[in-house]
Amino acid sequence: MTIDQDKLMEFLHRFVGDLGATMAAGNVLVGDRLGFYRVLAERPMPPRELAERTGTATRYVDEWLRGQAAGGYVEYDPQAKTYSLTPEQAFALANPDGAVFMPGAFEFALGALRADQKVIDAFRTGAGVGWHEHDEEVFSGCERFFRPGYAAHLAADWLPALDGAVAKLEAGARVADVGCGHGASTTLMARAFPKSTFTGSDYHEDSIVQARKRTADAGLDGRVRFEVASAQTFEGGPYDLVTGFDCLHDMGDPVGAARHIREMLAPDGTWMVVEPYAGDNLTDNLNPVGRVYYSFSTFLCVPNALSQEGGYSLGAQAGEEAIRRVVTAAGYATFRRVAETPFNIVYEARP
Ligand SMILES: C[S@@+](CC[C@H](N)C(=O)[O-])C[C@H]1O[C@@H](n2cnc3c(N)ncnc32)[C@H](O)[C@@H]1O
């Protein structure tokens, strides 16, 4: 076998980038936890000042900053010997309430990777690994990664794309948010539509405990409640709107969930299905976003689905046709794609 040196160098170049990014993931978490990005966003400063402002040790901060600058996450001014964030870096790294929050994504990824041995064992046995068996940072990272996208798009684009849903929400609708995790989507909807009532549910008890805390903190008690229940068993219908954010593909029995949701919907109700952005063919997804999703899916989505009854494991790159098949099998009258972002596709199903 002859080795093409140019192709080898290209591949090694990619590998160095990936290896640096893998280690940098932990460093992003350090920067987030210790408040480095937040303080650096204020103005350029030398390592000593950043260390003093954050109550940390200068030598560590020095090394951290060098790695961040090498990776393009922080700027270095060799004349002034100061580090800073560009407005774009600050936008994505320093503001958990902005439209993109990169540290949340790295927290999610690092949390997922802690299950490496469980996942390796599962490859051998074919058994599942439930969402609840993962490290706590999976749950908080998921919330911190997903919430900004929901804050940017849910009330502004996604709900208005559904036929007649906003008018009902404004007048006072009954809403169920299944597979709600920490309830980021539930809370955002509750804030946007003060006349409506919301029931978030998730099979994972610890997530529901956190969701209840978030609601109490947000002063939404009374209009928002959370219950531990699977998407196949939640109660309290008829609902005007049922939502499911990034969870249908995680389920072992998505058709059972879809059927149950249909039973819980009012005759003129709507199910909003938010799923990862994906094409229908594998080759459509062989790109950076597909890589992110397939890699998360190997550690989280497929193992979770295999841990549940039902025989499905759609994975995080299911695509529109696979979701349509689930919805159609559950007997819905209509199904359509109503919105999308680089990370999500939003579908509307009516009973
Ligand atoms: C990727 S997380 C998304 C959480 C939340 N919807 C969000 O967008 O932040 C998937 C969620 O689906 C939940 N889940 C998995 N299988 C479920 C099932 N059969 N019924 C209800 N929830 C389920 C998990 O516990 C987890 O909270």
Short mmCIF file of C-alpha atoms and ligand atoms in Angstrom, two decimals:
data_model
loop_
_atom_site.label_atom_id
_atom_site.label_comp_id
_atom_site.label_asym_id
_atom_site.label_seq_id
_atom_site.Cartn_x
_atom_site.Cartn_y
_atom_site.Cartn_z
CA MET A 1 0.00 0.00 0.00
CA THR A 2 1.45 3.35 -0.93
CA ILE A 3 0.82 6.32 1.30
CA ASP A 4 -0.05 9.60 -0.36
CA GLN A 5 1.99 12.06 1.76
CA ASP A 6 -0.32 14.98 1.03
CA LYS A 7 -3.40 13.02 2.08
CA LEU A 8 -1.59 11.79 5.18
CA MET A 9 -0.62 15.34 6.15
CA GLU A 10 -4.18 16.50 5.59
CA PHE A 11 -5.47 13.73 7.84
CA LEU A 12 -2.85 14.44 10.52
CA HIS A 13 -3.73 18.12 10.37
CA ARG A 14 -7.34 17.23 11.07
CA PHE A 15 -6.24 14.93 13.91
CA VAL A 16 -4.20 17.69 15.61
CA GLY A 17 -7.19 20.00 15.44
CA ASP A 18 -9.44 17.33 16.93
CA LEU A 19 -6.99 16.39 19.68
CA GLY A 20 -6.55 20.04 20.63
CA ALA A 21 -10.33 20.49 20.65
CA THR A 22 -10.80 17.42 22.84
CA MET A 23 -8.45 18.76 25.53
CA ALA A 24 -9.72 22.29 25.01
CA ALA A 25 -13.22 21.07 25.96
CA GLY A 26 -12.12 20.68 29.58
CA ASN A 27 -10.41 24.05 29.43
CA VAL A 28 -13.61 25.73 28.22
CA LEU A 29 -15.34 24.28 31.25
CA VAL A 30 -12.57 25.68 33.48
CA GLY A 31 -13.02 29.12 31.90
CA ASP A 32 -16.77 28.97 32.39
CA ARG A 33 -16.70 27.72 35.99
CA LEU A 34 -14.02 30.15 37.14
CA GLY A 35 -15.62 33.15 35.41
CA PHE A 36 -12.66 33.78 33.09
CA TYR A 37 -14.73 34.44 29.97
CA ARG A 38 -17.12 36.73 31.80
CA VAL A 39 -14.30 38.87 33.24
CA LEU A 40 -12.23 38.85 30.03
CA ALA A 41 -15.26 40.09 28.12
CA GLU A 42 -14.98 43.40 30.01
CA ARG A 43 -11.61 44.56 28.57
CA PRO A 44 -8.11 43.32 27.63
CA MET A 45 -6.02 42.26 30.64
CA PRO A 46 -2.81 40.45 31.56
CA PRO A 47 -2.96 37.01 33.23
CA ARG A 48 -2.20 38.42 36.69
CA GLU A 49 -5.22 40.74 36.56
CA LEU A 50 -7.53 37.96 35.39
CA ALA A 51 -6.21 35.77 38.21
CA GLU A 52 -6.73 38.53 40.80
CA ARG A 53 -10.22 39.32 39.56
CA THR A 54 -11.27 35.66 39.71
CA GLY A 55 -9.38 34.64 42.88
CA THR A 56 -7.25 32.10 41.02
CA ALA A 57 -3.54 31.31 40.70
CA THR A 58 -1.66 33.31 38.04
CA ARG A 59 0.48 30.45 36.75
CA TYR A 60 -2.60 28.36 35.96
CA VAL A 61 -4.37 31.30 34.37
CA ASP A 62 -1.29 32.03 32.28
CA GLU A 63 -1.20 28.52 30.83
CA TRP A 64 -4.95 28.45 30.29
CA LEU A 65 -4.86 31.75 28.39
CA ARG A 66 -2.04 30.54 26.14
CA GLY A 67 -4.04 27.46 25.16
CA GLN A 68 -7.16 29.54 24.60
CA ALA A 69 -5.24 31.96 22.38
CA ALA A 70 -3.71 29.07 20.40
CA GLY A 71 -7.22 27.72 19.80
CA GLY A 72 -8.72 31.06 18.74
CA TYR A 73 -11.06 31.26 21.74
CA VAL A 74 -9.18 34.27 23.15
CA GLU A 75 -7.07 37.02 21.48
CA TYR A 76 -3.48 37.80 22.50
CA ASP A 77 -1.78 41.18 22.03
CA PRO A 78 1.99 40.48 22.03
CA GLN A 79 2.88 44.17 22.46
CA ALA A 80 0.70 44.83 25.47
CA LYS A 81 0.95 41.20 26.68
CA THR A 82 -2.78 41.23 27.33
CA TYR A 83 -5.59 38.84 26.46
CA SER A 84 -9.10 39.76 25.41
CA LEU A 85 -12.29 38.47 23.81
CA THR A 86 -13.60 39.78 20.51
CA PRO A 87 -17.31 40.71 20.58
CA GLU A 88 -18.01 37.44 18.74
CA GLN A 89 -16.03 35.33 21.22
CA ALA A 90 -17.74 37.10 24.13
CA PHE A 91 -21.15 36.56 22.49
CA ALA A 92 -20.67 32.78 22.32
CA LEU A 93 -18.56 32.18 25.44
CA ALA A 94 -19.55 34.70 28.10
CA ASN A 95 -23.33 34.99 28.01
CA PRO A 96 -25.41 31.99 29.12
CA ASP A 97 -28.55 33.88 28.11
CA GLY A 98 -27.45 34.72 24.57
CA ALA A 99 -28.49 32.92 21.40
CA VAL A 100 -25.46 30.57 21.50
CA PHE A 101 -23.61 29.37 24.60
CA MET A 102 -20.62 27.22 23.78
CA PRO A 103 -19.58 26.29 27.35
CA GLY A 104 -22.94 24.56 27.81
CA ALA A 105 -22.19 22.38 24.78
CA PHE A 106 -18.81 21.36 26.15
CA GLU A 107 -20.34 20.63 29.56
CA PHE A 108 -22.87 18.38 27.81
CA ALA A 109 -20.13 16.61 25.83
CA LEU A 110 -17.79 16.09 28.79
CA GLY A 111 -20.67 14.82 30.90
CA ALA A 112 -21.60 12.32 28.18
CA LEU A 113 -18.01 11.11 27.82
CA ARG A 114 -17.88 10.17 31.49
CA ALA A 115 -20.07 7.17 30.56
CA ASP A 116 -17.33 5.80 28.30
CA GLN A 117 -17.01 2.48 30.11
CA LYS A 118 -20.77 1.96 30.32
CA VAL A 119 -21.07 2.67 26.60
CA ILE A 120 -18.16 0.39 25.70
CA ASP A 121 -19.80 -2.39 27.74
CA ALA A 122 -23.11 -1.69 25.99
CA PHE A 123 -21.48 -2.06 22.57
CA ARG A 124 -20.49 -5.59 23.63
CA THR A 125 -23.79 -6.61 25.20
CA GLY A 126 -26.21 -4.63 23.06
CA ALA A 127 -27.94 -3.50 26.26
CA GLY A 128 -29.02 0.09 26.79
CA VAL A 129 -27.78 2.91 29.01
CA GLY A 130 -30.64 5.08 30.26
CA TRP A 131 -30.49 8.88 30.35
CA HIS A 132 -30.77 8.60 34.16
CA GLU A 133 -27.54 6.55 34.31
CA HIS A 134 -25.42 9.43 33.04
CA ASP A 135 -23.35 12.01 34.86
CA GLU A 136 -25.24 15.02 36.23
CA GLU A 137 -23.41 17.31 33.79
CA VAL A 138 -25.30 15.64 30.96
CA PHE A 139 -28.52 17.07 32.36
CA SER A 140 -27.21 20.54 33.22
CA GLY A 141 -25.09 20.69 30.04
CA CYS A 142 -28.08 19.72 27.92
CA GLU A 143 -30.10 22.51 29.50
CA ARG A 144 -27.36 25.12 29.10
CA PHE A 145 -26.64 24.08 25.49
CA PHE A 146 -30.25 23.85 24.30
CA ARG A 147 -31.89 26.68 26.23
CA PRO A 148 -30.29 29.56 24.24
CA GLY A 149 -31.60 28.12 20.95
CA TYR A 150 -35.08 27.78 22.44
CA ALA A 151 -34.90 31.31 23.85
CA ALA A 152 -33.98 32.63 20.41
CA HIS A 153 -36.47 30.66 18.30
CA LEU A 154 -39.32 29.09 20.26
CA ALA A 155 -41.63 32.04 20.84
CA ALA A 156 -40.28 34.10 17.92
CA ASP A 157 -40.32 31.54 15.09
CA TRP A 158 -41.33 28.00 15.99
CA LEU A 159 -44.68 28.47 17.75
CA PRO A 160 -45.83 31.10 15.20
CA ALA A 161 -45.08 28.57 12.43
CA LEU A 162 -47.78 26.25 13.84
CA ASP A 163 -51.29 26.70 12.49
CA GLY A 164 -53.29 28.74 15.03
CA ALA A 165 -51.23 27.78 18.10
CA VAL A 166 -50.15 31.28 19.13
CA ALA A 167 -53.72 32.61 19.14
CA LYS A 168 -54.72 29.78 21.49
CA LEU A 169 -51.66 30.33 23.70
CA GLU A 170 -52.40 34.03 23.96
CA ALA A 171 -56.02 33.37 24.86
CA GLY A 172 -55.10 30.68 27.42
CA ALA A 173 -54.23 27.16 26.31
CA ARG A 174 -53.42 23.90 28.06
CA VAL A 175 -49.92 22.73 27.12
CA ALA A 176 -47.97 19.55 27.85
CA ASP A 177 -44.19 19.48 27.30
CA VAL A 178 -43.03 15.85 27.21
CA GLY A 179 -39.43 14.73 27.77
CA CYS A 180 -38.88 18.21 29.19
CA GLY A 181 -35.61 17.56 31.07
CA HIS A 182 -34.91 20.57 33.29
CA GLY A 183 -37.92 22.33 31.78
CA ALA A 184 -36.07 25.07 29.86
CA SER A 185 -38.64 25.00 27.06
CA THR A 186 -41.58 24.76 29.48
CA THR A 187 -40.41 27.79 31.44
CA LEU A 188 -39.74 29.86 28.32
CA MET A 189 -43.22 29.13 26.95
CA ALA A 190 -44.81 29.90 30.32
CA ARG A 191 -43.08 33.27 30.43
CA ALA A 192 -44.15 34.10 26.87
CA PHE A 193 -47.81 33.12 27.35
CA PRO A 194 -49.03 34.22 30.79
CA LYS A 195 -52.66 33.09 30.25
CA SER A 196 -51.71 29.48 29.48
CA THR A 197 -50.97 26.56 31.81
CA PHE A 198 -48.13 24.11 31.31
CA THR A 199 -47.38 20.56 32.43
CA GLY A 200 -43.84 19.38 31.85
CA SER A 201 -43.05 15.69 32.18
CA ASP A 202 -40.01 13.47 31.89
CA TYR A 203 -39.34 9.88 32.89
CA HIS A 204 -36.15 11.06 34.67
CA GLU A 205 -37.01 11.98 38.26
CA ASP A 206 -33.89 14.05 39.01
CA SER A 207 -34.56 16.24 35.99
CA ILE A 208 -38.09 16.89 37.19
CA VAL A 209 -36.76 17.88 40.63
CA GLN A 210 -34.52 20.45 38.91
CA ALA A 211 -37.34 21.63 36.64
CA ARG A 212 -39.51 22.31 39.69
CA LYS A 213 -36.72 24.37 41.24
CA ARG A 214 -36.34 26.44 38.06
CA THR A 215 -40.08 27.15 38.03
CA ALA A 216 -40.11 28.20 41.67
CA ASP A 217 -37.10 30.46 41.03
CA ALA A 218 -38.86 32.02 38.05
CA GLY A 219 -42.02 32.69 40.09
CA LEU A 220 -44.13 30.55 37.75
CA ASP A 221 -45.56 28.25 40.41
CA GLY A 222 -49.26 27.68 39.90
CA ARG A 223 -49.26 27.94 36.09
CA VAL A 224 -46.51 25.43 35.52
CA ARG A 225 -46.24 22.00 37.04
CA PHE A 226 -43.96 19.08 36.45
CA GLU A 227 -44.53 15.36 36.81
CA VAL A 228 -42.43 12.26 36.51
CA ALA A 229 -43.97 10.38 33.59
CA SER A 230 -42.91 8.92 30.29
CA ALA A 231 -44.23 10.28 27.00
CA GLN A 232 -46.19 7.02 26.79
CA THR A 233 -47.98 7.55 30.14
CA PHE A 234 -48.31 11.28 31.02
CA GLU A 235 -51.82 12.38 31.93
CA GLY A 236 -54.03 15.43 32.20
CA GLY A 237 -55.42 15.86 28.67
CA PRO A 238 -57.05 17.13 26.58
CA TYR A 239 -54.22 19.51 25.70
CA ASP A 240 -54.34 22.22 23.04
CA LEU A 241 -50.65 21.83 22.41
CA VAL A 242 -48.16 19.07 23.19
CA THR A 243 -44.48 19.82 22.66
CA GLY A 244 -41.49 17.49 22.56
CA PHE A 245 -38.02 19.02 22.34
CA ASP A 246 -35.17 16.82 21.21
CA CYS A 247 -36.60 13.74 22.86
CA LEU A 248 -38.71 11.69 20.40
CA HIS A 249 -35.65 10.08 18.80
CA ASP A 250 -34.40 9.15 22.31
CA MET A 251 -37.37 6.92 23.00
CA GLY A 252 -37.52 3.14 22.66
CA ASP A 253 -41.18 3.38 21.67
CA PRO A 254 -41.67 6.65 19.77
CA VAL A 255 -44.78 5.28 18.03
CA GLY A 256 -46.31 4.42 21.43
CA ALA A 257 -45.45 7.94 22.60
CA ALA A 258 -46.94 9.46 19.44
CA ARG A 259 -50.16 7.45 19.91
CA HIS A 260 -50.45 8.46 23.55
CA ILE A 261 -49.83 12.12 22.70
CA ARG A 262 -52.60 11.89 20.09
CA GLU A 263 -54.96 10.55 22.76
CA MET A 264 -53.99 13.41 25.08
CA LEU A 265 -54.60 16.07 22.40
CA ALA A 266 -57.85 17.98 21.95
CA PRO A 267 -59.45 17.15 18.55
CA ASP A 268 -58.11 20.44 17.13
CA GLY A 269 -54.86 20.27 19.10
CA THR A 270 -51.29 20.31 17.82
CA TRP A 271 -48.19 18.29 18.56
CA MET A 272 -44.98 20.25 17.97
CA VAL A 273 -42.04 17.94 17.43
CA VAL A 274 -38.60 19.56 17.67
CA GLU A 275 -35.85 17.25 16.47
CA PRO A 276 -32.18 17.61 15.54
CA TYR A 277 -31.47 18.96 12.07
CA ALA A 278 -30.81 15.99 9.76
CA GLY A 279 -31.22 14.88 6.17
CA ASP A 280 -32.91 11.60 5.25
CA ASN A 281 -29.81 9.92 3.88
CA LEU A 282 -26.62 9.12 5.73
CA THR A 283 -24.61 11.01 3.14
CA ASP A 284 -26.68 14.15 3.82
CA ASN A 285 -25.38 14.08 7.40
CA LEU A 286 -21.68 13.46 6.83
CA ASN A 287 -20.77 17.00 7.81
CA PRO A 288 -19.72 18.81 11.01
CA VAL A 289 -23.26 19.09 12.42
CA GLY A 290 -23.90 15.42 11.62
CA ARG A 291 -20.65 14.50 13.32
CA VAL A 292 -21.69 16.34 16.48
CA TYR A 293 -25.07 14.61 16.51
CA TYR A 294 -23.91 11.09 15.61
CA SER A 295 -21.21 11.31 18.29
CA PHE A 296 -23.63 12.47 20.99
CA SER A 297 -26.12 9.91 19.76
CA THR A 298 -23.68 7.03 20.20
CA PHE A 299 -23.23 7.95 23.86
CA LEU A 300 -26.72 9.19 24.74
CA CYS A 301 -29.61 8.75 22.32
CA VAL A 302 -29.16 5.23 20.96
CA PRO A 303 -28.21 3.76 24.38
CA ASN A 304 -31.22 5.47 25.99
CA ALA A 305 -33.63 4.14 23.35
CA LEU A 306 -32.17 0.66 23.72
CA SER A 307 -32.68 0.86 27.50
CA GLN A 308 -36.44 1.23 26.96
CA GLU A 309 -39.07 -1.13 25.63
CA GLY A 310 -40.28 -0.69 22.06
CA GLY A 311 -37.54 -1.84 19.72
CA TYR A 312 -36.73 1.57 18.22
CA SER A 313 -33.45 3.51 18.32
CA LEU A 314 -33.85 6.28 15.79
CA GLY A 315 -30.68 8.11 16.80
CA ALA A 316 -30.15 11.85 16.71
CA GLN A 317 -29.98 12.01 12.90
CA ALA A 318 -33.30 10.39 12.10
CA GLY A 319 -34.39 12.90 9.43
CA GLU A 320 -37.85 13.99 8.28
CA GLU A 321 -38.93 10.71 6.66
CA ALA A 322 -38.19 8.64 9.79
CA ILE A 323 -40.14 11.10 11.95
CA ARG A 324 -42.98 11.11 9.40
CA ARG A 325 -43.16 7.30 9.57
CA VAL A 326 -43.50 7.42 13.37
CA VAL A 327 -46.20 10.09 13.23
CA THR A 328 -48.10 8.37 10.43
CA ALA A 329 -47.96 4.99 12.21
CA ALA A 330 -49.59 6.67 15.21
CA GLY A 331 -52.56 7.73 13.05
CA TYR A 332 -52.14 11.51 12.81
CA ALA A 333 -54.16 13.22 10.07
CA THR A 334 -51.44 15.71 9.06
CA PHE A 335 -47.69 16.09 9.39
CA ARG A 336 -45.53 18.90 8.04
CA ARG A 337 -42.16 20.52 8.51
CA VAL A 338 -42.74 24.09 9.65
CA ALA A 339 -39.38 25.58 10.62
CA GLU A 340 -35.68 24.87 10.88
CA THR A 341 -32.36 26.20 12.16
CA PRO A 342 -28.86 24.77 11.55
CA PHE A 343 -29.42 22.55 14.62
CA ASN A 344 -33.15 21.76 14.63
CA ILE A 345 -36.15 20.91 12.47
CA VAL A 346 -39.62 21.67 13.77
CA TYR A 347 -42.61 19.55 12.70
CA GLU A 348 -46.34 19.98 13.24
CA ALA A 349 -48.61 16.96 13.66
CA ARG A 350 -52.39 17.27 13.99
CA PRO A 351 -54.61 14.42 15.23
C1 LIG B 1 -31.86 15.40 24.90
S1 LIG B 1 -32.82 15.48 26.33
C2 LIG B 1 -33.86 16.90 25.99
C3 LIG B 1 -34.45 17.49 27.24
C4 LIG B 1 -35.33 18.71 27.03
N1 LIG B 1 -36.49 18.41 26.20
C5 LIG B 1 -34.54 19.83 26.40
O1 LIG B 1 -34.72 20.07 25.20
O2 LIG B 1 -33.76 20.48 27.10
C6 LIG B 1 -33.93 14.12 26.14
C7 LIG B 1 -34.91 13.97 27.28
O3 LIG B 1 -35.83 12.93 26.95
C8 LIG B 1 -36.14 12.24 28.15
N2 LIG B 1 -36.71 10.95 27.79
C9 LIG B 1 -36.11 9.88 27.23
N3 LIG B 1 -36.97 8.89 27.04
C10 LIG B 1 -38.17 9.33 27.46
C11 LIG B 1 -39.47 8.77 27.50
N4 LIG B 1 -39.73 7.55 27.03
N5 LIG B 1 -40.48 9.52 28.01
C12 LIG B 1 -40.23 10.78 28.47
N6 LIG B 1 -39.03 11.35 28.46
C13 LIG B 1 -38.01 10.64 27.95
C14 LIG B 1 -34.82 12.20 28.88
O4 LIG B 1 -34.98 11.90 30.24
C15 LIG B 1 -34.27 13.58 28.61
O5 LIG B 1 -34.68 14.49 29.60
#
